[in-house]
mmCIF file of C-alpha atoms in Angstrom:
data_model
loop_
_atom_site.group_PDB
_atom_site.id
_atom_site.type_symbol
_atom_site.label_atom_id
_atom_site.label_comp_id
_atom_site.label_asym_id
_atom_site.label_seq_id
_atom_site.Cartn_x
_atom_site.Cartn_y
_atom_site.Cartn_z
ATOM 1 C CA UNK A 22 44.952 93.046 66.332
ATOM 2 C CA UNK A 23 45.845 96.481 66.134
ATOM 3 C CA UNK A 24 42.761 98.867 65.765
ATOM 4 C CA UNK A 25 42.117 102.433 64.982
ATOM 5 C CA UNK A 26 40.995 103.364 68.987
ATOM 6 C CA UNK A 27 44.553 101.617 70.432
ATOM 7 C CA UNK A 28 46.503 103.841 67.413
ATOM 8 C CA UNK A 29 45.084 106.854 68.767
ATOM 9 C CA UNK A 30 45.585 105.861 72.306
ATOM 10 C CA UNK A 31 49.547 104.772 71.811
ATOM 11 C CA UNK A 32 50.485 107.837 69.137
ATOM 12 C CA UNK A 33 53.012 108.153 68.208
ATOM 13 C CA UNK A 34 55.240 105.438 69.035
ATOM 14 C CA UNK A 35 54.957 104.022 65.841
ATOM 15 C CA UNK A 36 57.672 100.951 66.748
ATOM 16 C CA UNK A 37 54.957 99.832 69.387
ATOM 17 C CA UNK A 38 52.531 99.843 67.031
ATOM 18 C CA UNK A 39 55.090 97.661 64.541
ATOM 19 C CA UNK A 40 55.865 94.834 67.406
ATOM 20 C CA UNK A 41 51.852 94.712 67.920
ATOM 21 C CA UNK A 42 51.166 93.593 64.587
ATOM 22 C CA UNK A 43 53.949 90.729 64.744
ATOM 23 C CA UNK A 44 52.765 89.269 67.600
ATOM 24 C CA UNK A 45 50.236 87.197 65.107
ATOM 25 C CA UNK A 46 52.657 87.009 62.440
ATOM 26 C CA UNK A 47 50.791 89.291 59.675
ATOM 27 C CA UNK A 48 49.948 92.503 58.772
ATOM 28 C CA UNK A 49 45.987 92.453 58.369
ATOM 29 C CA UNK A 50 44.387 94.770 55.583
ATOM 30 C CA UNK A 51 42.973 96.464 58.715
ATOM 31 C CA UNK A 52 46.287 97.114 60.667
ATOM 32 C CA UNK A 53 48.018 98.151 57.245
ATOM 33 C CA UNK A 54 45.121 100.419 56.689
ATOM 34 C CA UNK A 55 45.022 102.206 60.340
ATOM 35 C CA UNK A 56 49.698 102.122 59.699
ATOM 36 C CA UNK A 57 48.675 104.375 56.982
ATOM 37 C CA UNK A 58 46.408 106.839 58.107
ATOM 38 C CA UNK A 59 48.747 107.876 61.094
ATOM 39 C CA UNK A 60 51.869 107.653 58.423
ATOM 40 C CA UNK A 61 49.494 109.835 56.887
ATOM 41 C CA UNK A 62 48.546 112.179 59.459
ATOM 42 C CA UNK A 63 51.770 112.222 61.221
ATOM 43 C CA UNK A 64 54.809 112.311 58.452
ATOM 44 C CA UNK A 65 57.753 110.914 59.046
ATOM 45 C CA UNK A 66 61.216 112.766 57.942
ATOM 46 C CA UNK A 67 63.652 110.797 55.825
ATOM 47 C CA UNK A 68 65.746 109.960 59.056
ATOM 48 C CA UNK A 69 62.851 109.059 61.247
ATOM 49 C CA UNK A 70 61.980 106.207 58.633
ATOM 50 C CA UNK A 71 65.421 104.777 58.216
ATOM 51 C CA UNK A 72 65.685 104.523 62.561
ATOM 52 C CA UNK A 73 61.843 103.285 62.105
ATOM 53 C CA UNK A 74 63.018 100.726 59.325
ATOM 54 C CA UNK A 75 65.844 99.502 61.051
ATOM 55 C CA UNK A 76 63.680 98.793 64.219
ATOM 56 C CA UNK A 77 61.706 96.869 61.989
ATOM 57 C CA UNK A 78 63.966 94.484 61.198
ATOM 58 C CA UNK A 79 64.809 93.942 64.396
ATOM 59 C CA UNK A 80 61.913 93.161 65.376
ATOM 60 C CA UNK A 81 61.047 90.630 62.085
ATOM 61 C CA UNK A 82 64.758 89.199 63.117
ATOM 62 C CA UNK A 83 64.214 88.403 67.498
ATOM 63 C CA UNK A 84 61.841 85.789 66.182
ATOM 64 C CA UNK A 85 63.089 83.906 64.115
ATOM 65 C CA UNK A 86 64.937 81.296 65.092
ATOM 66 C CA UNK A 87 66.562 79.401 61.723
ATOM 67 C CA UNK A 88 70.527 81.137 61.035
ATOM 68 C CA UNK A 89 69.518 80.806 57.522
ATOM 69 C CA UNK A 90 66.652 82.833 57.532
ATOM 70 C CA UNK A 91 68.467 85.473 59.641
ATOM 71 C CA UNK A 92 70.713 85.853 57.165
ATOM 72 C CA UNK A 93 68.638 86.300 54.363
ATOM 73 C CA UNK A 94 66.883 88.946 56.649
ATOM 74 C CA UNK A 95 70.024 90.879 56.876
ATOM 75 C CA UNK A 96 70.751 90.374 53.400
ATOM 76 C CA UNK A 97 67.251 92.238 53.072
ATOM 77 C CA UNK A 98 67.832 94.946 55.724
ATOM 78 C CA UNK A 99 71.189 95.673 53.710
ATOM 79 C CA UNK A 100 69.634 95.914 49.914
ATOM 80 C CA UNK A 101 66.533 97.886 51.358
ATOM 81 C CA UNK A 102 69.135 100.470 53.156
ATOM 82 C CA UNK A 103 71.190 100.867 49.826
ATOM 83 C CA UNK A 104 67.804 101.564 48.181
ATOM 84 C CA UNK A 105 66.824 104.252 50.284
ATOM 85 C CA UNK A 106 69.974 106.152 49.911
ATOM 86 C CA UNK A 107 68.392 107.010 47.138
ATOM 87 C CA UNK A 108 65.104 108.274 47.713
ATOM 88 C CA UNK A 109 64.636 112.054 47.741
ATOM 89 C CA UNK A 110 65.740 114.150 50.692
ATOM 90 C CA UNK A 111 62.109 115.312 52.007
ATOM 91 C CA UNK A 112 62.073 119.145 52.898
ATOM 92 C CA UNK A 113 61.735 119.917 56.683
ATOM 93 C CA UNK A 114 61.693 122.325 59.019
ATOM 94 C CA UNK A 115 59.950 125.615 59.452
ATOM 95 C CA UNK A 116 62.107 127.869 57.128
ATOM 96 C CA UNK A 117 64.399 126.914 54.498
ATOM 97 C CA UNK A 118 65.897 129.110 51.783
ATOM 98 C CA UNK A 119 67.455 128.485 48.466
ATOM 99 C CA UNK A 120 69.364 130.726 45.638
ATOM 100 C CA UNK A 121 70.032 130.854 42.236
ATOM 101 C CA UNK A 122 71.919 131.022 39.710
ATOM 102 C CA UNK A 123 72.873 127.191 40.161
ATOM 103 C CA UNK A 124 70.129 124.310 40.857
ATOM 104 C CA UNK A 125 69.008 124.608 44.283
ATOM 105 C CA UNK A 126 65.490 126.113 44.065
ATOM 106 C CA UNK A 127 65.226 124.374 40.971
ATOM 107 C CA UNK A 128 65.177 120.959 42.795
ATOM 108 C CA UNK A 129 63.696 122.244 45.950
ATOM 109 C CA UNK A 130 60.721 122.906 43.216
ATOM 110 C CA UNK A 131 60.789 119.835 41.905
ATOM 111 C CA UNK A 132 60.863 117.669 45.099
ATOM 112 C CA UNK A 133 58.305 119.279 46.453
ATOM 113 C CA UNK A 134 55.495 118.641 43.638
ATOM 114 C CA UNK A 135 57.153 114.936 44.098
ATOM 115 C CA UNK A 136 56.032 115.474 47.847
ATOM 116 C CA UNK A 137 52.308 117.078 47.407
ATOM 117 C CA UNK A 138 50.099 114.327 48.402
ATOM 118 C CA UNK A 139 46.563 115.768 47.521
ATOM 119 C CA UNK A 140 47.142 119.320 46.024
ATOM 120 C CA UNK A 141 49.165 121.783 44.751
ATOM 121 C CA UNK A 142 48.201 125.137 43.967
ATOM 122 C CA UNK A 143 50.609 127.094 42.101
ATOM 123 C CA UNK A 144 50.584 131.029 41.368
ATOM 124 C CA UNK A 145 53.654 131.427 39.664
ATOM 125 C CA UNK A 146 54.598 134.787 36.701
ATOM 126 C CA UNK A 147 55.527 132.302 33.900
ATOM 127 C CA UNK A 148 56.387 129.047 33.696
ATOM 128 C CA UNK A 149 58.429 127.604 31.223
ATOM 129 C CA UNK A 150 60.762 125.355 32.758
ATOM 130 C CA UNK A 151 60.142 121.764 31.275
ATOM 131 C CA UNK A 152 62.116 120.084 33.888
ATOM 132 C CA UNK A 153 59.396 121.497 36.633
ATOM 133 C CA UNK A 154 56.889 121.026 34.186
ATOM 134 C CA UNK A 155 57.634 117.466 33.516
ATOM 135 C CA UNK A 156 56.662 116.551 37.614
ATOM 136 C CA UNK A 157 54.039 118.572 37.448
ATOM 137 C CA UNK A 158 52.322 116.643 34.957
ATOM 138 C CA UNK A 159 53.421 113.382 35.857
ATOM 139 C CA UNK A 160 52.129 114.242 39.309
ATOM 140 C CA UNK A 161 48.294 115.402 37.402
ATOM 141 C CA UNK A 162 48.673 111.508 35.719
ATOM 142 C CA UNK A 163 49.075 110.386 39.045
ATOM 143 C CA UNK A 164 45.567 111.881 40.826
ATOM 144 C CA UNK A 165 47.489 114.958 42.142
ATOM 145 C CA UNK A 166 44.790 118.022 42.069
ATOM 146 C CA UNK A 167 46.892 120.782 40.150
ATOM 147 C CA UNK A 168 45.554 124.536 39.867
ATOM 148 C CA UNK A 169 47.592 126.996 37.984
ATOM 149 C CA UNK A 170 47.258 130.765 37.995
ATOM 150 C CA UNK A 171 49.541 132.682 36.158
ATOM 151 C CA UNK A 172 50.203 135.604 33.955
ATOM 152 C CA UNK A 173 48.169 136.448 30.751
ATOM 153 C CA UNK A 174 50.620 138.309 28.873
ATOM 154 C CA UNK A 175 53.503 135.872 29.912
ATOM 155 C CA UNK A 176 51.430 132.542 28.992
ATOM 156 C CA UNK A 177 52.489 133.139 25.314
ATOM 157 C CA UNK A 178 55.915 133.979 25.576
ATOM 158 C CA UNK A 179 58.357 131.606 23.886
ATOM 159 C CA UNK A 180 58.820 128.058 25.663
ATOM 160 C CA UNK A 181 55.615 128.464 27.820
ATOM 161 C CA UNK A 182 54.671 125.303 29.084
ATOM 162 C CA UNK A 183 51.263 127.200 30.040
ATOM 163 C CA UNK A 184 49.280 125.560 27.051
ATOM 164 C CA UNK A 185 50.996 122.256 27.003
ATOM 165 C CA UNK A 186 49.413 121.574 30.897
ATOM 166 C CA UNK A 187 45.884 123.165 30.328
ATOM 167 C CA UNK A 188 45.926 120.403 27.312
ATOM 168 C CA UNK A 189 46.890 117.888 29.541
ATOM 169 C CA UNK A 190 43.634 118.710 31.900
ATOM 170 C CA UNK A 191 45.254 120.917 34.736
ATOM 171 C CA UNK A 192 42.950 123.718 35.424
ATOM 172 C CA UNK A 193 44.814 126.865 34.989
ATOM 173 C CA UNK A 194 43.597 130.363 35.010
ATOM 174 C CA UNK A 195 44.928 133.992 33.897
ATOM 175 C CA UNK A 196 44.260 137.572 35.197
ATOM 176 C CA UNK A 197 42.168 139.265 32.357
ATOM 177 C CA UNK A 198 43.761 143.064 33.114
ATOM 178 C CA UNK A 199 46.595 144.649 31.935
ATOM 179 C CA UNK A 200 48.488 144.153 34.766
ATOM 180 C CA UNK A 201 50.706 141.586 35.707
ATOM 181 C CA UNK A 202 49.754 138.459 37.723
ATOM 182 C CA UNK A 203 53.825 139.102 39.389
ATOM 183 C CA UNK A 204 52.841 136.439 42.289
ATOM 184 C CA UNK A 205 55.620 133.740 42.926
ATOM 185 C CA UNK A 206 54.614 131.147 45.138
ATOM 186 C CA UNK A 207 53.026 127.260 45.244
ATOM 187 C CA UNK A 208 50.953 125.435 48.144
ATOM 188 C CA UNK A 209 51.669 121.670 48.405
ATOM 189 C CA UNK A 210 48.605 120.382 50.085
ATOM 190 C CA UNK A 211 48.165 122.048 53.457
ATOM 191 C CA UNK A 212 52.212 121.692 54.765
ATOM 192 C CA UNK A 213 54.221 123.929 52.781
ATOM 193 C CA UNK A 214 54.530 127.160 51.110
ATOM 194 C CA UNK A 215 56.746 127.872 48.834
ATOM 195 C CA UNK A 216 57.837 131.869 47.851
ATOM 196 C CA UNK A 217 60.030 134.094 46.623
ATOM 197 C CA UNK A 218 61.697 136.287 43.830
ATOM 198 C CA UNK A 219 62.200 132.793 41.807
ATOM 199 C CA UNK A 220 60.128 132.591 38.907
ATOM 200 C CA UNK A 221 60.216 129.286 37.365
ATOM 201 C CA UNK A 222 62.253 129.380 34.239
ATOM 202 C CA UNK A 223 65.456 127.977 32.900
ATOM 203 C CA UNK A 224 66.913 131.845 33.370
ATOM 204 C CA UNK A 225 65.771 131.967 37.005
ATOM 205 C CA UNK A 226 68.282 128.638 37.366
ATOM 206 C CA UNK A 227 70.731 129.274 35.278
ATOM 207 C CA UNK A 228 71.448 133.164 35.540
ATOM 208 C CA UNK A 229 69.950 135.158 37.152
ATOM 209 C CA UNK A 230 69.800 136.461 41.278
ATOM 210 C CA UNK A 231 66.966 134.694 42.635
ATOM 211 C CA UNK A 232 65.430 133.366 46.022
ATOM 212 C CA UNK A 233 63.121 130.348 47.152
ATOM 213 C CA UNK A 234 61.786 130.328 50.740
ATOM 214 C CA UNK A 235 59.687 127.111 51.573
ATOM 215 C CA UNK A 236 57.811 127.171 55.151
ATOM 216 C CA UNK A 237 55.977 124.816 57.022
ATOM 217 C CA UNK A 238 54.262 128.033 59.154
ATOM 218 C CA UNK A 239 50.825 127.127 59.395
ATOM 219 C CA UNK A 240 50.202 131.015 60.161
ATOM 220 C CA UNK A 241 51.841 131.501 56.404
ATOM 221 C CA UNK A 242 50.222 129.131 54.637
ATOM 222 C CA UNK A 243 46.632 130.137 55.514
ATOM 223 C CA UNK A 244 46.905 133.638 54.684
ATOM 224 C CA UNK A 245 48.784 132.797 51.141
ATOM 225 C CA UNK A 246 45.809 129.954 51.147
ATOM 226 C CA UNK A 247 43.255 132.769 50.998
ATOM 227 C CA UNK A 248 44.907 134.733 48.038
ATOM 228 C CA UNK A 249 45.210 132.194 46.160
ATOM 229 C CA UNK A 250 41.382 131.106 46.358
ATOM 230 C CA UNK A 251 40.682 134.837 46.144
ATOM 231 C CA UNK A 252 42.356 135.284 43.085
ATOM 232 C CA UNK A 253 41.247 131.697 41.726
ATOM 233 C CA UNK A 254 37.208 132.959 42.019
ATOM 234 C CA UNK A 255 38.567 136.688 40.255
ATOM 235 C CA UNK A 256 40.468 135.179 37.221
ATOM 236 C CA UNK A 257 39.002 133.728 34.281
ATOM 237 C CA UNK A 258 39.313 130.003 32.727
ATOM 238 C CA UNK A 259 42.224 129.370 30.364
ATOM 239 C CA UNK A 260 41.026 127.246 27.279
#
């Protein structure tokens, strides 16, 4: 039985951990729930899981001793690899940049409110790109705790999606001056920050000469962490 003290103890080597839970030929609630919480604590990229997956199977395969069942194994291994060709690149690394016009930030936006796990705080100009918006509010459906601050003036330009997420439930709130709210940036969860000139509109992809920076810098996400709540307690509720 694999329990939370040995998980700790034998970080990260995650296959180890795998082969330990085969030795009695299940996965126990409790073993699936401490797999989890490191999965959880310690992310994998998209490469680490495939070379995790594959070990896996290897593992599921040295035991079993039937040439039929082998086969049907592989047959598995094979559909579950053409599946996750798939799934979303994840975003990694410290620093990565994206430009516009064309659809790079626009997707780098998009997979990373896919990513957030248990927030996303978003400071963004105006919004009023419904493909962004769309994840956004499928990720609210989904648990996902979404704050929005944004502009006053721009919330009621034409094709703000501003309204159609406060009706939805997201909290969002506006600067009550007559200045501009001009901040571009999102946090997803406590891992990423995302900033730059790129405000998120269907102009901003399509036209015009923008920039996207998303960092992992732990230094960078605090300090953009503590604007954000700073301006969160100054602004006022959007209803």
């Amino acid at each position: 039985m694999v329990t939370w003290a040995l998980i700790c103890a034998l970080m990260p080597n995650l296959e180890e951990l795998f082969r330990q839970t085969l030795e009695d030929e299940v996965l126990s609630r409790s073993e699936r729930k401490a797999l989890a919480k490191i999965l959880l604590e310690e992310p994998l990229d998209q490469r680490e899981k495939q070379v995790l997956r594959s070990k896996i199977f290897q593992m599921a395969g040295s035991v079993l001793e039937d040439d039929e069942d082998r086969r049907i194994l592989q047959w598995l291994y094979e559909a579950n690899k053409l599946l996750a060709r798939g799934e979303a690149k994840e975003v990694r690394g410290e620093n990565q940049v994206y430009f516009s016009p064309g659809d790079a930030c626009l997707e780098t936006i998009k997979l990373m409110v896919r990513q957030a796990r248990f927030s996303l705080d978003i400071c963004v100009f105006t919004i009023s790109d419904d493909r962004i918006t769309r994840e956004i509010l499928n990720r609210a459906q989904q648990g996902l705790t979404v704050r929005i601050l944004t502009d006053n003036e721009k919330l009621h330009d034409k094709g703000s999606d501003i309204d159609r997420m406060a009706a939805a439930g997201i909290s969002v709130r506006i600067d009550a001056t007559h200045h501009h709210m001009h901040h571009k940036f999102a946090l997803v969860d406590d891992r990423y920050i995302l900033t730059g000139s790129y405000n998120w509109t269907r102009s901003a992809a399509e036209y015009n000469e923008e920039n996207l920076l998303v960092s992992d810098d732990a230094n960078t996400i605090r300090q953009f962490q503590k604007k954000f709540d700073e301006l969160w307690a100054e602004m006022q509720p959007y209803t």
